[in-house]
């Protein structure tokens, strides 16, 4: 951790309330993580990602520099009534691997990936 | 020509033009789409203001005014730089952010939409990249040696996609897919069966649809997209930093899936620079990847599903590229 990261003003000045994300972000600067390590980190955090929830107190996390929702947008509270297809976690189809499992797509594509 | 998105736009999807390509946003709850888009657009505007090499008011331009002295930068720019330097180290310098002067010398000196493939014949100047070790980041103190300029294009889009997806799902607790020109990040829960991605470079190229699990990234790099005219032929934007020239087109297209879009983009870009050395590298890493060579033959790696061979009669003549460009 750098001196800046240890300094509480570092987080406050930039409006980041989730110190862990800042730490993780700047940890990249150390360039210590190999792809293998990154893959392992992904595997370790996959469960957490899938079980992601808002802040424990129910508040909306503010993670941008301004601390305000752009455009005054407000967070939706729960799923709207009448939703017929609740999103379900798609677990890694390559368990035990350091990389995400890629499988044949079932159904119409939602997005394209081509040379950008 | 950058990615042309032809898929339909449903109630769970938003799409708009951005950075001479297409931004596409898909959410698992259509009710959250407008709010999520607002978050994404605001973040993308901040990323552009931090690191655009085409905006005189961008933060990175102010760093150059430091003339080699440390400059305190925003956290956002620091993270963008960190991602670029990490990509450079992980690839032994194959993906190097100090290629801005080299790109400008080849004629990529303005927003891509203003360049012309028909401009072949314009004089180009070949300048090897000075190297990423001439950029140093210590916390928020950024030092860029005099004369060194940065092009974060290889990683900034991917970083922005990762960041936007994470921000959106943190704030609205929905599954989110953010695609910036085909560099894809996902966060939160995925739809049943995963996020479905059509992987195809140019129209007529081999195509496949794959599913990504929640929280994965996918990126595609190409030697036939973002091309423009220069003397000696058509140039593309994936440079070999050591030569300052577009990478020889061993591979037409490289797609890689990884834990983050930044990692996926780092690999897909490096594959094009590494050329024939890339398959052994991918096998060593075990990364799921799909390479298309100049004759449209597809090779897959890791968990990426195999594809049937393309009949030879469907293989077009390879596109002329910049291999013939000579240093001046």
Coordinates of C-alpha atoms in Angstrom, one line a residue:
Chain A
X1 CA 0.0 0.0 0.0
X2 CA 1.3 3.4 -0.9
X3 CA 1.4 6.3 1.5
X4 CA -1.4 7.9 -0.5
X5 CA -3.6 4.9 0.0
X6 CA -2.9 4.8 3.7
X7 CA -3.9 8.5 4.0
X8 CA -7.6 8.7 4.8
X9 CA -7.7 12.0 2.9
X10 CA -6.9 10.0 -0.2
X11 CA -10.3 8.3 -0.1
X12 CA -12.2 11.3 1.1
X13 CA -10.8 13.7 -1.4
X14 CA -11.9 11.5 -4.3
X15 CA -15.3 10.6 -3.0
X16 CA -14.6 6.9 -2.9
X17 CA -16.4 5.4 0.1
X18 CA -15.4 1.9 -0.6
X19 CA -11.8 1.9 0.4
X20 CA -11.3 -1.7 -0.6
X21 CA -12.1 -0.9 -4.2
X22 CA -9.6 1.9 -4.2
X23 CA -7.0 -0.4 -2.8
X24 CA -7.7 -3.0 -5.3
X25 CA -7.6 -0.5 -8.1
X26 CA -4.4 1.0 -7.2
X27 CA -2.9 -2.3 -6.4
X28 CA -2.8 -2.8 -10.1
X29 CA -0.1 -0.1 -10.2
X30 CA 2.2 -2.5 -8.4
X31 CA 1.9 -4.7 -11.4
X32 CA 2.6 -7.6 -9.3
X33 CA -0.4 -9.7 -10.4
X34 CA 0.3 -12.1 -13.2
X35 CA -2.6 -13.4 -15.3
X36 CA -2.6 -16.5 -13.3
X37 CA -2.9 -14.6 -10.1
X38 CA -5.6 -12.5 -11.6
X39 CA -7.4 -15.6 -12.6
X40 CA -7.2 -17.0 -9.2
X41 CA -8.5 -13.8 -7.8
X42 CA -11.4 -14.0 -10.2
X43 CA -12.2 -17.5 -9.1
X44 CA -12.1 -16.4 -5.5
X45 CA -14.3 -13.5 -6.0
X46 CA -16.7 -15.1 -8.3
X47 CA -19.0 -16.3 -5.5
X48 CA -19.1 -12.8 -4.1
X49 CA -19.9 -11.3 -7.4
X50 CA -22.8 -13.6 -7.9
X51 CA -24.1 -13.0 -4.5
X52 CA -23.6 -9.2 -4.9
X53 CA -25.9 -7.0 -2.9
X54 CA -26.2 -3.3 -2.1
X55 CA -24.6 -1.9 1.0
X56 CA -25.7 -3.8 4.1
X57 CA -27.7 -0.8 5.3
X58 CA -29.6 -0.7 2.1
X59 CA -28.1 2.6 0.9
X60 CA -27.1 3.1 -2.6
X61 CA -23.3 2.9 -2.9
X62 CA -21.8 6.2 -4.2
X63 CA -18.6 5.4 -5.9
X64 CA -18.1 8.2 -8.4
X65 CA -16.1 11.3 -7.9
X66 CA -19.1 13.6 -7.5
X67 CA -20.9 11.5 -5.0
X68 CA -24.1 12.2 -6.7
X69 CA -26.2 10.1 -9.1
X70 CA -25.8 11.6 -12.6
X71 CA -29.0 13.2 -13.8
X72 CA -30.6 12.9 -10.4
X73 CA -31.4 9.2 -11.1
X74 CA -32.7 7.2 -8.2
X75 CA -32.1 3.6 -7.6
X76 CA -35.0 1.2 -8.3
X77 CA -36.2 -0.5 -5.1
X78 CA -36.4 -4.2 -5.9
X79 CA -37.8 -5.9 -8.9
X80 CA -40.9 -4.4 -10.5
X81 CA -44.1 -6.3 -10.2
X82 CA -44.8 -8.5 -13.1
X83 CA -41.3 -9.3 -14.0
X84 CA -41.4 -12.7 -15.6
X85 CA -37.8 -13.5 -15.9
X86 CA -35.8 -12.9 -12.8
X87 CA -32.0 -12.8 -13.5
X88 CA -30.3 -15.8 -12.2
X89 CA -26.6 -16.1 -11.5
X90 CA -24.7 -17.9 -14.3
X91 CA -22.0 -19.7 -12.5
X92 CA -18.6 -20.3 -14.0
X93 CA -19.0 -23.1 -16.4
X94 CA -15.3 -23.9 -16.0
X95 CA -15.1 -24.7 -12.3
X96 CA -11.6 -25.1 -11.0
X97 CA -10.1 -23.1 -13.8
X98 CA -8.4 -19.8 -13.4
X99 CA -10.3 -18.5 -16.4
X100 CA -13.9 -18.0 -17.0
X101 CA -15.6 -20.8 -18.8
X102 CA -16.8 -19.9 -22.3
X103 CA -19.5 -22.1 -23.7
X104 CA -21.5 -22.3 -26.9
X105 CA -24.2 -19.6 -26.9
X106 CA -27.7 -20.8 -26.5
X107 CA -30.2 -18.3 -27.9
X108 CA -29.9 -15.1 -29.8
X109 CA -26.8 -13.0 -29.0
X110 CA -27.3 -9.9 -26.9
X111 CA -24.1 -8.1 -28.0
X112 CA -21.4 -8.3 -30.6
X113 CA -17.6 -8.4 -30.1
X114 CA -15.6 -7.5 -33.1
X115 CA -12.6 -5.4 -33.8
X116 CA -13.0 -2.1 -32.3
Chain B
X1 CA -14.2 0.6 -39.9
X2 CA -14.8 -0.1 -36.2
X3 CA -17.4 -2.5 -34.9
X4 CA -20.8 -2.3 -36.7
X5 CA -23.4 -3.5 -34.2
X6 CA -26.4 -4.9 -36.1
X7 CA -28.2 -6.7 -33.3
X8 CA -31.6 -5.6 -32.3
X9 CA -32.1 -3.2 -29.5
X10 CA -34.7 -4.5 -27.1
X11 CA -36.2 -3.1 -23.9
X12 CA -33.2 -4.3 -21.9
X13 CA -30.7 -2.7 -24.2
X14 CA -29.4 0.8 -25.0
X15 CA -26.9 1.6 -27.8
X16 CA -25.2 4.8 -28.9
X17 CA -22.2 6.1 -30.8
X18 CA -19.1 6.7 -28.7
X19 CA -15.4 7.2 -29.5
X20 CA -15.9 6.4 -33.2
X21 CA -17.5 3.1 -32.3
X22 CA -20.6 1.7 -30.6
X23 CA -21.4 1.6 -27.0
X24 CA -24.0 -1.0 -26.0
X25 CA -25.5 -1.6 -22.6
X26 CA -27.6 -4.6 -21.6
X27 CA -29.3 -5.1 -18.2
X28 CA -31.2 -7.9 -16.6
X29 CA -33.9 -5.6 -15.5
X30 CA -35.3 -3.3 -18.2
X31 CA -36.8 -1.0 -15.5
X32 CA -33.2 0.0 -14.5
X33 CA -32.0 0.7 -18.0
X34 CA -32.4 4.4 -18.1
X35 CA -30.8 4.9 -14.7
X36 CA -27.9 2.6 -15.5
X37 CA -27.3 4.3 -18.8
X38 CA -27.0 7.6 -17.0
X39 CA -24.4 6.2 -14.7
X40 CA -22.5 4.7 -17.6
X41 CA -22.6 7.8 -19.8
X42 CA -21.4 10.0 -16.9
X43 CA -18.5 7.7 -16.2
X44 CA -17.5 7.5 -19.8
X45 CA -17.5 11.3 -20.1
X46 CA -15.1 11.4 -17.1
X47 CA -12.8 8.8 -18.7
X48 CA -12.7 10.8 -21.9
X49 CA -11.9 14.0 -20.0
X50 CA -9.1 12.1 -18.1
X51 CA -7.2 10.5 -20.9
X52 CA -8.3 11.5 -24.4
X53 CA -5.4 12.3 -26.7
X54 CA -7.7 14.3 -29.0
X55 CA -9.0 16.8 -26.4
X56 CA -6.7 19.7 -25.5
X57 CA -8.5 20.0 -22.2
X58 CA -8.0 16.4 -21.1
X59 CA -6.1 15.7 -17.9
X60 CA -3.4 13.8 -19.6
X61 CA -2.5 16.9 -21.7
X62 CA -1.8 18.7 -18.4
X63 CA 0.6 16.0 -17.4
X64 CA 2.7 16.7 -20.5
X65 CA 3.0 20.3 -19.4
X66 CA 4.9 18.9 -16.4
X67 CA 7.8 18.4 -18.7
X68 CA 9.1 15.3 -16.9
X69 CA 8.2 16.5 -13.3
X70 CA 5.8 14.5 -11.2
X71 CA 2.2 15.7 -11.6
X72 CA -0.6 14.9 -9.2
X73 CA -3.5 13.3 -11.1
X74 CA -7.0 12.2 -10.4
X75 CA -7.7 8.7 -9.1
X76 CA -9.4 7.9 -12.3
X77 CA -6.4 8.8 -14.4
X78 CA -4.1 7.0 -12.0
X79 CA -6.1 3.8 -12.4
X80 CA -6.2 4.2 -16.2
X81 CA -2.4 4.6 -16.2
X82 CA -1.9 1.8 -13.8
X83 CA -4.0 -0.5 -16.0
X84 CA -1.9 0.5 -19.0
X85 CA 1.4 -0.1 -17.3
X86 CA 0.2 -3.4 -15.9
X87 CA -0.7 -4.5 -19.4
X88 CA 2.8 -3.5 -20.6
X89 CA 4.6 -5.4 -17.9
X90 CA 2.4 -8.5 -18.3
X91 CA 3.1 -8.6 -22.0
X92 CA 6.8 -7.7 -21.8
X93 CA 6.0 -4.5 -23.6
X94 CA 3.9 -5.8 -26.4
X95 CA 1.0 -3.6 -25.2
X96 CA 2.7 -0.3 -24.6
X97 CA 0.9 3.0 -23.8
X98 CA 3.7 5.1 -25.2
X99 CA 2.7 4.6 -28.8
X100 CA 0.9 8.0 -29.2
X101 CA 3.7 9.7 -31.1
X102 CA 4.0 6.6 -33.3
X103 CA 0.3 6.6 -34.1
X104 CA 0.4 10.3 -34.9
X105 CA 3.4 9.7 -37.2
X106 CA 1.4 7.1 -39.1
X107 CA -1.5 9.6 -39.5
X108 CA -3.8 8.6 -36.7
X109 CA -3.8 12.1 -35.3
X110 CA -7.4 12.8 -34.8
X111 CA -10.6 11.1 -33.9
X112 CA -10.9 8.0 -36.0
X113 CA -14.1 9.1 -37.6
X114 CA -12.2 11.9 -39.3
X115 CA -9.6 9.6 -40.9
X116 CA -10.0 8.2 -44.3
X117 CA -9.1 4.8 -45.8
X118 CA -9.1 6.6 -49.1
X119 CA -6.3 8.8 -47.9
X120 CA -3.6 6.4 -48.9
X121 CA -0.5 8.2 -50.1
X122 CA -0.2 10.5 -47.2
X123 CA 3.3 10.7 -45.9
X124 CA 3.9 8.7 -42.7
X125 CA 6.8 8.9 -40.2
X126 CA 7.7 5.7 -38.4
X127 CA 8.7 6.3 -34.8
X128 CA 9.3 3.4 -32.4
X129 CA 7.6 3.8 -29.0
X130 CA 9.9 5.1 -26.3
X131 CA 8.7 2.4 -23.9
X132 CA 6.4 2.2 -20.9
X133 CA 9.2 2.4 -18.4
X134 CA 9.5 6.1 -19.2
X135 CA 6.1 6.5 -17.4
X136 CA 6.1 6.2 -13.6
X137 CA 3.2 6.2 -11.3
X138 CA 3.6 6.5 -7.6
X139 CA 0.2 6.7 -6.0
X140 CA -1.4 9.7 -7.6
X141 CA 2.0 11.1 -8.7
X142 CA 2.5 10.6 -12.4
X143 CA 5.7 11.3 -14.2
X144 CA 6.0 11.2 -17.9
X145 CA 9.4 11.8 -19.4
X146 CA 9.6 14.7 -21.8
X147 CA 8.6 13.9 -25.3
X148 CA 6.7 10.8 -24.3
X149 CA 2.9 10.8 -25.0
X150 CA 0.4 8.2 -24.1
X151 CA -2.3 6.5 -26.1
X152 CA -4.4 4.5 -23.7
X153 CA -6.7 3.2 -26.4
X154 CA -5.6 -0.4 -25.8
X155 CA -6.7 -0.5 -22.2
X156 CA -8.8 2.6 -21.5
X157 CA -12.0 1.3 -23.2
X158 CA -11.7 -2.0 -21.4
X159 CA -11.0 -0.3 -18.1
X160 CA -14.0 1.9 -18.7
X161 CA -16.2 -1.0 -19.5
X162 CA -15.1 -2.8 -16.3
X163 CA -15.6 0.3 -14.3
X164 CA -19.0 1.1 -15.7
X165 CA -20.4 -2.4 -15.2
X166 CA -19.2 -2.5 -11.7
X167 CA -20.6 1.0 -10.9
X168 CA -23.9 0.2 -12.4
X169 CA -24.4 -3.1 -10.6
X170 CA -23.2 -1.6 -7.3
X171 CA -25.7 1.1 -7.5
X172 CA -28.7 -0.6 -9.0
X173 CA -28.2 -4.2 -8.1
X174 CA -28.9 -5.6 -11.5
X175 CA -26.9 -7.7 -13.9
X176 CA -25.1 -5.4 -16.4
X177 CA -23.2 -5.9 -19.6
X178 CA -21.2 -2.9 -21.0
X179 CA -19.7 -3.2 -24.4
X180 CA -17.5 -0.4 -25.8
X181 CA -16.8 -1.3 -29.3
X182 CA -16.9 -4.9 -28.6
X183 CA -14.8 -4.8 -25.4
X184 CA -17.2 -6.3 -23.0
X185 CA -17.4 -6.3 -19.2
X186 CA -20.1 -7.8 -17.1
X187 CA -21.1 -7.4 -13.5
X188 CA -23.8 -8.7 -11.2
X189 CA -26.0 -11.7 -12.0
X190 CA -26.1 -12.9 -15.6
X191 CA -29.2 -14.0 -17.5
X192 CA -30.1 -17.7 -17.5
X193 CA -27.3 -19.5 -19.4
X194 CA -25.0 -16.5 -19.3
X195 CA -24.4 -13.4 -21.5
X196 CA -24.6 -14.3 -25.1
X197 CA -22.0 -12.7 -27.4
X198 CA -21.8 -12.8 -31.1
X199 CA -18.1 -12.9 -32.0
X200 CA -17.4 -11.7 -35.5
X201 CA -15.0 -9.1 -36.9
X202 CA -16.1 -7.9 -40.3
X203 CA -19.3 -8.9 -42.1
X204 CA -18.7 -12.2 -43.8
X205 CA -16.0 -13.3 -41.4
X206 CA -16.5 -16.5 -39.4
X207 CA -19.0 -15.9 -36.6
X208 CA -19.8 -17.7 -33.4
X209 CA -22.0 -17.1 -30.5
X210 CA -20.7 -17.9 -27.0
X211 CA -21.9 -17.5 -23.5
X212 CA -20.0 -15.7 -20.8
X213 CA -20.6 -16.4 -17.1
X214 CA -21.3 -13.6 -14.7
X215 CA -18.5 -11.3 -13.9
X216 CA -16.3 -12.1 -16.9
X217 CA -14.9 -9.9 -19.7
X218 CA -14.3 -10.5 -23.3
X219 CA -12.4 -8.4 -25.8
X220 CA -11.7 -8.6 -29.5
X221 CA -8.8 -6.9 -31.3
X222 CA -8.4 -6.7 -35.0
X223 CA -5.9 -5.8 -37.7
X224 CA -8.7 -5.1 -40.2
X225 CA -10.7 -2.7 -38.0
X226 CA -9.7 1.0 -37.5
X227 CA -7.7 1.1 -40.7
X228 CA -6.7 4.2 -42.6
X229 CA -4.7 5.2 -45.5
X230 CA -1.0 6.0 -45.5
X231 CA 1.8 5.7 -47.9
X232 CA 2.5 2.1 -48.6
X233 CA -1.0 0.9 -48.0
X234 CA -3.7 0.5 -45.4
X235 CA -2.6 1.0 -41.8
X236 CA -4.2 -0.4 -38.7
X237 CA -4.1 0.7 -35.2
X238 CA -2.4 -2.2 -33.4
X239 CA 1.2 -1.2 -33.4
X240 CA 4.3 -3.2 -32.5
X241 CA 5.8 -0.7 -30.0
X242 CA 9.3 -1.8 -30.9
X243 CA 9.0 -0.9 -34.6
X244 CA 6.4 1.8 -34.5
X245 CA 4.6 0.0 -37.3
X246 CA 1.3 -1.8 -37.4
X247 CA 1.8 -5.4 -36.3
X248 CA 2.2 -7.8 -39.2
X249 CA -1.2 -9.3 -39.9
X250 CA -0.6 -12.9 -38.9
X251 CA -3.9 -12.8 -37.2
X252 CA -6.9 -11.0 -38.5
X253 CA -8.8 -11.1 -35.3
X254 CA -8.1 -12.2 -31.7
X255 CA -10.8 -12.6 -29.0
X256 CA -10.1 -13.5 -25.4
X257 CA -12.2 -14.0 -22.3
X258 CA -10.8 -13.2 -19.0
X259 CA -11.8 -12.3 -15.4
X260 CA -11.9 -8.6 -16.5
X261 CA -12.2 -6.8 -19.7
X262 CA -8.8 -5.1 -19.2
X263 CA -7.2 -8.5 -18.9
X264 CA -9.1 -9.8 -22.0
X265 CA -8.1 -6.7 -24.0
X266 CA -4.5 -6.9 -22.9
X267 CA -4.3 -10.5 -24.1
X268 CA -6.2 -9.9 -27.4
X269 CA -4.0 -6.9 -28.2
X270 CA -0.8 -8.7 -27.3
X271 CA -1.8 -11.7 -29.5
X272 CA -1.8 -9.5 -32.6
X273 CA 1.6 -8.1 -31.7
X274 CA 3.1 -11.5 -30.9
X275 CA 1.9 -13.0 -34.2
X276 CA 3.1 -16.6 -34.6
X277 CA 4.3 -16.7 -31.0
X278 CA 0.8 -16.1 -29.7
X279 CA -0.6 -19.7 -29.7
X280 CA 2.1 -21.1 -27.5
X281 CA 1.6 -18.2 -25.1
X282 CA -2.1 -18.7 -24.9
X283 CA -1.8 -22.4 -24.3
X284 CA 0.7 -21.7 -21.5
X285 CA -1.8 -19.3 -19.9
X286 CA -4.8 -21.5 -20.5
X287 CA -6.8 -18.5 -21.5
X288 CA -10.0 -19.0 -23.5
X289 CA -9.4 -17.5 -26.9
X290 CA -10.3 -17.5 -30.5
X291 CA -7.9 -16.5 -33.3
X292 CA -8.8 -15.9 -36.9
X293 CA -5.9 -15.8 -39.3
X294 CA -5.7 -13.9 -42.5
X295 CA -7.3 -16.8 -44.4
X296 CA -10.1 -16.9 -42.0
X297 CA -9.1 -20.1 -40.4
X298 CA -10.3 -20.3 -36.8
X299 CA -8.2 -21.6 -33.9
X300 CA -9.6 -21.9 -30.4
X301 CA -7.8 -22.1 -27.0
X302 CA -8.7 -23.0 -23.5
X303 CA -12.4 -23.5 -22.8
X304 CA -13.4 -21.6 -26.0
X305 CA -15.7 -23.9 -28.0
X306 CA -14.2 -25.4 -31.2
X307 CA -15.7 -24.3 -34.5
X308 CA -16.1 -26.1 -37.8
X309 CA -13.6 -25.1 -40.5
X310 CA -14.7 -22.5 -43.1
X311 CA -15.0 -23.9 -46.6
X312 CA -12.1 -22.6 -48.7
X313 CA -14.4 -21.2 -51.4
X314 CA -15.7 -18.7 -48.8
X315 CA -12.3 -17.4 -47.9
X316 CA -11.7 -14.0 -49.4
X317 CA -8.4 -12.5 -50.5
X318 CA -6.6 -11.1 -47.4
X319 CA -6.9 -7.4 -46.9
X320 CA -3.8 -5.4 -47.9
X321 CA -2.2 -4.1 -44.8
X322 CA 0.7 -2.0 -43.8
X323 CA 3.4 -4.7 -43.9
X324 CA 5.0 -2.9 -46.8
X325 CA 5.3 0.4 -45.1
X326 CA 8.9 1.4 -44.8
X327 CA 10.6 3.7 -42.3
X328 CA 11.2 7.2 -43.5

